[in-house]
Amino acid sequence: MEKQKLGPPTDRVTIRHVAEHAGVSVAAVSKVLRNAYGVSEALRTKVENAIDLLKYRPSTAARAMRGRTYTVGILVVELTNPFVPVLLEGIDAGLAEANYKAMVGVGRAASKLETSMIESMIDTRMDGLVLIGPQISGSVVAHYAKQIPIVAIAHHEPQATLYDTVNSDDFAGAQMAVEALASRGYSDIAMLSYDRSDSPSSVVAVQREAGYKAAMAAIGLEDKTRIIRHPHPSEPRAKELAALLASKDRPRAIFAWSDLDAIPLLAACHEAGVEVPGSLAVIGYDDCSLAGQPAVSLSSVNQDPMELGVRACELLLSRIEGREEAQHSAVPPRVVLRRSV
């Protein structure tokens, strides 16, 4: 007699239920879950159909029963941003207190490299992952969150149910930056951002641009709203900065989406002989360590990277312990005014 396939059980669905329903081995299901190399489309379809029908989700508790490694993977898009080391300090402080160690990988804003590194961290049986500024979409993060606890920093996806997020309140921070410029008497305020055509909607720039627009409208400057887009920060953009400063319609003040652009803008002003703030006022976002140096003195929005790291660590550890309900945390920003405005 042909063995009858199981329907959705009354107890928690396990990987064995999925394997039996799909008519494959547990190892085959595991390969599909890990998105392992060499999995055929036919096998993937069988397993994914069974997962959807049975509403299967890998148990964090089951992972723990197999034995923890007490290691956490941290994936960073790039390390050149001076904001990142302080963020890592916050994460590491929390991990050390819980006797966890961290391994850091750099994705370099390349989605294929990011996904490859996530898969490697899963394969090495890390207990959880922290993704900092991921360039992959929320759906891709959710795919991996079915396999391992994940917390994403600088990734706005408040509707996510399979993983947690920790962010600066980027919308409010951008509003505060515009209000700070307006309070100094500036009305021709533009925003310096970048070409986001290849970026997911979860990136922080989206929230900061929305906050900029809302603030300009709120103070009656909607008709002067202007977002200047340069190449992605990972690409050279010195020519674009020089052209901006030389243009006849150069704004009187600029809110840069990040210090990654604000500091090069100050350097370009110095090179072009544009007085700051006499001819151009500049405010950034991140308040990185360079912003506070006397020679730079950049006004910027501080997003408290240490607190971001601590909160991310707390959420990840509670995920590892078995919490399943998603949590999304926002850290209030503050404006730090210096000579650039």
PDB file of N, CA and C in Angstrom, residues 1 9 36-37 49 65 99 103 118 135 191 223 233 235 261 267 303:
ATOM      1  N   MET A   1       0.851  -1.201   0.000  1.00  0.00           N
ATOM      2  CA  MET A   1       0.000   0.000   0.000  1.00  0.00           C
ATOM      3  C   MET A   1       0.885   1.248   0.000  1.00  0.00           C
ATOM      4  N   PRO A   9       0.264  18.667  10.800  1.00  0.00           N
ATOM      5  CA  PRO A   9       0.050  18.044  12.095  1.00  0.00           C
ATOM      6  C   PRO A   9      -0.486  19.031  13.108  1.00  0.00           C
ATOM      7  N   ALA A  36      21.700  25.603  -0.618  1.00  0.00           N
ATOM      8  CA  ALA A  36      23.004  25.024  -0.926  1.00  0.00           C
ATOM      9  C   ALA A  36      23.208  24.898  -2.434  1.00  0.00           C
ATOM     10  N   TYR A  37      24.450  24.900  -2.814  1.00  0.00           N
ATOM     11  CA  TYR A  37      24.800  24.787  -4.234  1.00  0.00           C
ATOM     12  C   TYR A  37      24.384  23.415  -4.764  1.00  0.00           C
ATOM     13  N   ASN A  49       6.998  23.883  -1.696  1.00  0.00           N
ATOM     14  CA  ASN A  49       5.551  23.665  -1.657  1.00  0.00           C
ATOM     15  C   ASN A  49       5.130  23.025  -0.343  1.00  0.00           C
ATOM     16  N   MET A  65      19.242  22.900  20.752  1.00  0.00           N
ATOM     17  CA  MET A  65      19.377  21.533  21.237  1.00  0.00           C
ATOM     18  C   MET A  65      20.507  20.812  20.529  1.00  0.00           C
ATOM     19  N   ASN A  99      29.236  35.873  26.867  1.00  0.00           N
ATOM     20  CA  ASN A  99      30.227  34.849  26.504  1.00  0.00           C
ATOM     21  C   ASN A  99      30.102  34.387  25.049  1.00  0.00           C
ATOM     22  N   MET A 103      32.324  37.055  14.533  1.00  0.00           N
ATOM     23  CA  MET A 103      33.147  36.993  13.337  1.00  0.00           C
ATOM     24  C   MET A 103      32.569  37.985  12.339  1.00  0.00           C
ATOM     25  N   ILE A 118      26.415  35.159   3.993  1.00  0.00           N
ATOM     26  CA  ILE A 118      25.375  34.714   4.930  1.00  0.00           C
ATOM     27  C   ILE A 118      25.283  33.194   4.917  1.00  0.00           C
ATOM     28  N   GLN A 135      22.379  45.438   1.685  1.00  0.00           N
ATOM     29  CA  GLN A 135      21.893  45.919   0.394  1.00  0.00           C
ATOM     30  C   GLN A 135      20.946  44.915  -0.259  1.00  0.00           C
ATOM     31  N   MET A 191      19.099  68.719  -0.549  1.00  0.00           N
ATOM     32  CA  MET A 191      19.616  67.493   0.057  1.00  0.00           C
ATOM     33  C   MET A 191      20.548  66.809  -0.925  1.00  0.00           C
ATOM     34  N   ASP A 223       8.418  74.419  -2.254  1.00  0.00           N
ATOM     35  CA  ASP A 223       8.768  74.798  -3.628  1.00  0.00           C
ATOM     36  C   ASP A 223      10.277  74.838  -3.843  1.00  0.00           C
ATOM     37  N   PRO A 233      28.080  56.070  -2.936  1.00  0.00           N
ATOM     38  CA  PRO A 233      29.329  56.389  -2.225  1.00  0.00           C
ATOM     39  C   PRO A 233      30.476  55.425  -2.482  1.00  0.00           C
ATOM     40  N   GLU A 235      31.414  54.583  -5.310  1.00  0.00           N
ATOM     41  CA  GLU A 235      31.998  54.979  -6.590  1.00  0.00           C
ATOM     42  C   GLU A 235      32.623  56.371  -6.493  1.00  0.00           C
ATOM     43  N   ASP A 261      29.190  61.589   2.474  1.00  0.00           N
ATOM     44  CA  ASP A 261      29.160  62.601   1.430  1.00  0.00           C
ATOM     45  C   ASP A 261      29.454  63.990   1.978  1.00  0.00           C
ATOM     46  N   ALA A 267      35.659  68.936   1.872  1.00  0.00           N
ATOM     47  CA  ALA A 267      36.989  68.921   1.254  1.00  0.00           C
ATOM     48  C   ALA A 267      36.941  69.580  -0.122  1.00  0.00           C
ATOM     49  N   GLN A 303      23.428  59.511  15.618  1.00  0.00           N
ATOM     50  CA  GLN A 303      22.457  58.430  15.742  1.00  0.00           C
ATOM     51  C   GLN A 303      22.847  57.401  16.804  1.00  0.00           C
TER      52      GLN A 303
END
